[in-house]
């Protein structure tokens, strides 16, 4: 087993008001307070960040956001800057989720801009990559991952790579109940790690955490985590309930 510290992250998407998020956080924290050997993160909607930050303070659960904009301030109506997220108590930020790519015009270039803006603000980017079903069926999985990872990390130098996390999320497995098999996930993770080791010093690739995302549940987390290059999970649906997310964290 690799010595990388696992990260189990919850992406709440556009669910939960501030009050609902606070209720989750109050119920969830005691369920995982004894967990010391892995990192835990939840990413509520922007409107709930500060409320949840207050509840997570001095706990072992970190706060993440679901997106950011790359400028630090200015006339960018409705956008949120890295500095604002850090000030709201965020440690992580999800970037380039497939829903952002498919529904909101996110491209490899905008993913790259966001990643490069997150790091200097002290935020840990969780950069999402993954192929669609059509791309997998056409045998393009590895070329899609190659392009997304290469472009997402473009112009980063080794000492900027820092704590960056990559999440492999096959689009066909997100919210569909279809999980990639552990072998399919491991093959994609191994490919991503070897690509990163071609782009950056190998020790950075060895230390980098690569999460799997796509219909992770309490029932399948253990077999995924047993694979050599799977260092954690990005969980959507099953992270919305404190008990089920607690079971995933405590796999
Ligand atoms: C996600 O949104 O990142 C995700 C993996 O969703 P789900 O767990 O619901 O498939």
Coordinates of C-alpha atoms and ligand atoms in Angstrom, one line a residue:
X1 CA 0.0 0.0 0.0
X2 CA 1.2 3.5 -0.8
X3 CA 2.0 5.8 2.1
X4 CA -0.2 8.6 0.8
X5 CA -2.7 9.9 3.3
X6 CA -6.2 9.2 2.1
X7 CA -8.7 12.0 1.5
X8 CA -12.4 11.4 1.5
X9 CA -14.3 14.4 0.1
X10 CA -18.0 15.2 -0.3
X11 CA -19.3 17.3 -3.1
X12 CA -22.7 18.6 -2.2
X13 CA -23.4 20.2 -5.5
X14 CA -26.6 22.4 -5.4
X15 CA -28.1 20.8 -2.4
X16 CA -28.7 22.1 1.2
X17 CA -29.5 25.5 2.4
X18 CA -27.2 27.0 5.0
X19 CA -29.5 25.7 7.8
X20 CA -29.5 22.2 6.3
X21 CA -25.8 22.2 5.8
X22 CA -25.3 23.3 9.5
X23 CA -27.6 20.4 10.6
X24 CA -25.5 17.9 8.6
X25 CA -22.2 19.3 10.0
X26 CA -23.4 19.0 13.6
X27 CA -24.5 15.4 13.0
X28 CA -21.5 14.4 11.0
X29 CA -18.6 15.7 13.1
X30 CA -19.2 13.3 16.1
X31 CA -19.4 10.3 13.7
X32 CA -15.9 10.9 12.4
X33 CA -14.2 12.6 15.3
X34 CA -12.1 9.6 16.1
X35 CA -10.7 9.3 12.6
X36 CA -7.0 10.3 12.6
X37 CA -5.4 8.5 9.7
X38 CA -7.1 10.2 6.7
X39 CA -8.3 13.7 5.7
X40 CA -12.0 14.5 5.4
X41 CA -13.5 17.4 3.4
X42 CA -17.1 18.6 2.7
X43 CA -17.9 21.1 -0.1
X44 CA -21.2 22.8 0.6
X45 CA -22.7 25.6 -1.7
X46 CA -21.1 29.0 -1.4
X47 CA -24.0 30.3 0.7
X48 CA -23.3 27.7 3.5
X49 CA -19.6 28.1 3.6
X50 CA -19.2 30.5 6.5
X51 CA -21.9 28.8 8.7
X52 CA -20.3 25.4 8.1
X53 CA -16.8 26.8 8.7
X54 CA -17.9 27.9 12.2
X55 CA -19.1 24.3 13.0
X56 CA -16.0 22.6 11.6
X57 CA -13.5 24.8 13.4
X58 CA -11.1 22.8 15.5
X59 CA -12.5 19.5 14.1
X60 CA -10.9 17.0 11.8
X61 CA -13.3 17.9 8.9
X62 CA -12.0 20.4 6.4
X63 CA -14.1 22.8 4.3
X64 CA -14.0 23.0 0.5
X65 CA -15.7 25.0 -2.1
X66 CA -17.1 23.7 -5.4
X67 CA -15.5 26.3 -7.7
X68 CA -13.7 29.7 -7.8
X69 CA -12.8 32.4 -10.2
X70 CA -9.2 33.1 -11.1
X71 CA -9.1 36.9 -10.5
X72 CA -8.5 38.1 -7.0
X73 CA -11.1 40.9 -7.2
X74 CA -12.8 43.2 -9.7
X75 CA -15.9 43.7 -11.8
X76 CA -16.8 40.1 -12.2
X77 CA -20.5 39.9 -11.1
X78 CA -21.4 36.7 -9.2
X79 CA -17.9 35.3 -9.2
X80 CA -16.0 34.2 -6.0
X81 CA -12.2 34.7 -5.7
X82 CA -9.6 32.4 -4.1
X83 CA -9.0 35.0 -1.4
X84 CA -12.7 35.1 -0.5
X85 CA -12.8 31.3 -0.2
X86 CA -9.7 31.2 2.0
X87 CA -11.2 34.0 4.2
X88 CA -14.4 32.0 4.5
X89 CA -12.4 29.1 6.0
X90 CA -11.9 26.9 2.9
X91 CA -8.9 24.6 2.7
X92 CA -9.9 22.9 -0.6
X93 CA -11.6 23.8 -3.8
X94 CA -13.1 21.5 -6.4
X95 CA -12.1 22.6 -9.9
X96 CA -13.4 21.4 -13.3
X97 CA -16.1 19.0 -12.1
X98 CA -17.7 17.4 -15.2
X99 CA -21.0 19.2 -14.4
X100 CA -19.0 22.5 -14.8
X101 CA -17.5 21.2 -18.0
X102 CA -20.7 19.9 -19.5
X103 CA -23.3 22.5 -18.3
X104 CA -21.3 25.7 -17.8
X105 CA -18.7 25.8 -20.5
X106 CA -15.7 24.9 -18.4
X107 CA -12.7 24.0 -20.6
X108 CA -9.2 22.7 -19.9
X109 CA -7.9 26.3 -20.2
X110 CA -10.3 27.7 -17.6
X111 CA -9.6 24.7 -15.3
X112 CA -5.9 25.5 -15.6
X113 CA -6.5 29.2 -14.8
X114 CA -8.5 28.2 -11.7
X115 CA -5.9 25.7 -10.5
X116 CA -3.1 28.3 -10.9
X117 CA -5.2 30.9 -8.9
X118 CA -6.1 28.5 -6.1
X119 CA -2.6 27.5 -5.2
X120 CA -1.1 30.9 -4.2
X121 CA -4.2 31.5 -2.1
X122 CA -3.2 28.5 0.0
X123 CA -6.2 26.4 -1.3
X124 CA -5.8 22.8 -2.3
X125 CA -7.3 22.3 -5.7
X126 CA -9.1 19.0 -6.4
X127 CA -8.9 19.0 -10.2
X128 CA -11.5 16.7 -11.8
X129 CA -10.9 14.8 -15.0
X130 CA -12.7 11.9 -16.6
X131 CA -14.0 10.5 -19.9
X132 CA -17.6 10.3 -21.1
X133 CA -19.3 7.0 -21.9
X134 CA -19.0 7.7 -25.6
X135 CA -15.2 8.4 -25.2
X136 CA -14.7 5.2 -23.3
X137 CA -16.6 3.2 -25.8
X138 CA -14.5 4.7 -28.6
X139 CA -11.3 3.6 -26.8
X140 CA -10.4 7.2 -26.0
X141 CA -10.2 7.1 -22.2
X142 CA -6.5 7.5 -21.9
X143 CA -6.1 10.1 -24.5
X144 CA -8.9 12.2 -22.9
X145 CA -7.2 11.9 -19.5
X146 CA -3.9 12.8 -21.1
X147 CA -5.3 16.0 -22.5
X148 CA -7.2 17.0 -19.4
X149 CA -4.3 16.4 -17.0
X150 CA -1.7 17.9 -19.3
X151 CA -3.7 21.0 -20.0
X152 CA -5.0 21.4 -16.5
X153 CA -1.5 21.4 -15.1
X154 CA 0.0 23.6 -17.9
X155 CA 2.5 26.2 -16.8
X156 CA 2.7 25.0 -13.3
X157 CA 6.2 24.5 -12.0
X158 CA 7.2 21.7 -9.7
X159 CA 7.2 23.8 -6.5
X160 CA 3.7 25.1 -7.3
X161 CA 2.3 21.7 -7.6
X162 CA 2.3 21.4 -3.9
X163 CA -0.7 19.7 -2.4
X164 CA -2.8 19.5 -5.6
X165 CA -5.2 16.6 -5.7
X166 CA -6.6 15.0 -8.9
X167 CA -10.0 13.3 -8.9
X168 CA -10.6 10.8 -11.6
X169 CA -14.4 10.8 -12.2
X170 CA -15.6 8.9 -15.2
X171 CA -18.6 10.9 -16.4
X172 CA -20.7 7.8 -17.0
X173 CA -20.3 6.8 -13.3
X174 CA -21.4 10.1 -11.8
X175 CA -24.8 10.0 -10.2
X176 CA -25.7 6.9 -12.3
X177 CA -25.2 4.2 -9.8
X178 CA -22.6 2.7 -12.2
X179 CA -19.3 2.5 -10.5
X180 CA -16.1 1.9 -12.5
X181 CA -14.8 -1.5 -11.5
X182 CA -11.8 -1.3 -9.2
X183 CA -9.6 -2.5 -12.1
X184 CA -10.9 0.2 -14.4
X185 CA -10.3 2.9 -11.8
X186 CA -6.9 1.6 -10.9
X187 CA -5.8 1.6 -14.5
X188 CA -6.9 5.2 -15.0
X189 CA -5.2 6.3 -11.7
X190 CA -2.0 4.5 -12.6
X191 CA -2.0 6.2 -16.0
X192 CA -2.6 9.6 -14.5
X193 CA 0.2 9.1 -12.0
X194 CA 2.7 8.0 -14.6
X195 CA 1.7 11.0 -16.8
X196 CA 2.3 13.4 -13.9
X197 CA 5.7 11.7 -13.3
X198 CA 6.6 12.6 -17.0
X199 CA 5.6 16.2 -16.5
X200 CA 7.0 16.8 -13.0
X201 CA 9.7 15.3 -10.7
X202 CA 8.7 11.7 -10.1
X203 CA 8.6 12.1 -6.3
X204 CA 5.8 14.6 -6.7
X205 CA 3.8 12.1 -8.7
X206 CA 4.4 9.5 -6.1
X207 CA 3.2 11.8 -3.4
X208 CA 0.2 13.1 -5.3
X209 CA -3.3 12.0 -4.1
X210 CA -5.6 10.7 -6.8
X211 CA -9.2 10.3 -5.8
X212 CA -11.9 8.2 -7.5
X213 CA -15.3 9.6 -8.0
X214 CA -18.5 8.1 -9.4
X215 CA -21.2 6.4 -7.4
X216 CA -19.0 5.7 -4.4
X217 CA -21.1 4.2 -1.6
X218 CA -20.5 2.6 1.8
X219 CA -20.7 -0.8 -0.1
X220 CA -17.9 -0.2 -2.6
X221 CA -15.5 2.2 -0.9
X222 CA -13.3 -0.6 0.7
X223 CA -12.6 -2.4 -2.5
X224 CA -11.7 0.8 -4.3
X225 CA -9.4 2.0 -1.5
X226 CA -7.6 -1.4 -1.6
X227 CA -6.2 -0.5 -5.0
X228 CA -2.6 0.8 -5.1
X229 CA -3.2 4.1 -6.9
X230 CA -6.5 5.0 -5.3
X231 CA -5.9 7.5 -2.5
X232 CA -9.4 8.5 -1.6
X233 CA -12.8 9.4 -3.0
X234 CA -14.9 12.3 -4.2
X235 CA -18.4 11.5 -3.3
X236 CA -21.6 13.2 -4.5
X237 CA -25.0 11.6 -3.7
X238 CA -23.8 9.5 -0.8
X239 CA -22.1 12.5 0.9
X240 CA -25.5 14.2 1.5
X241 CA -26.5 12.0 4.4
X242 CA -24.2 12.1 7.5
X243 CA -24.6 8.4 8.3
X244 CA -23.8 7.2 4.8
X245 CA -20.9 9.6 4.4
X246 CA -19.7 8.7 7.8
X247 CA -19.6 5.0 6.8
X248 CA -17.6 5.9 3.7
X249 CA -15.1 7.9 5.7
X250 CA -14.7 5.1 8.2
X251 CA -14.4 2.4 5.4
Ligands
LIG1 C1 -19.5 13.8 -8.0 O1 -20.4 14.6 -8.1 O2 -18.4 14.2 -7.9 C2 -19.9 12.4 -7.8 C3 -18.9 11.5 -7.9 O3 -21.2 12.1 -7.7 P1 -21.9 10.7 -7.3 O4 -21.0 10.2 -6.1 O5 -23.3 11.0 -6.9 O6 -21.7 9.8 -8.5

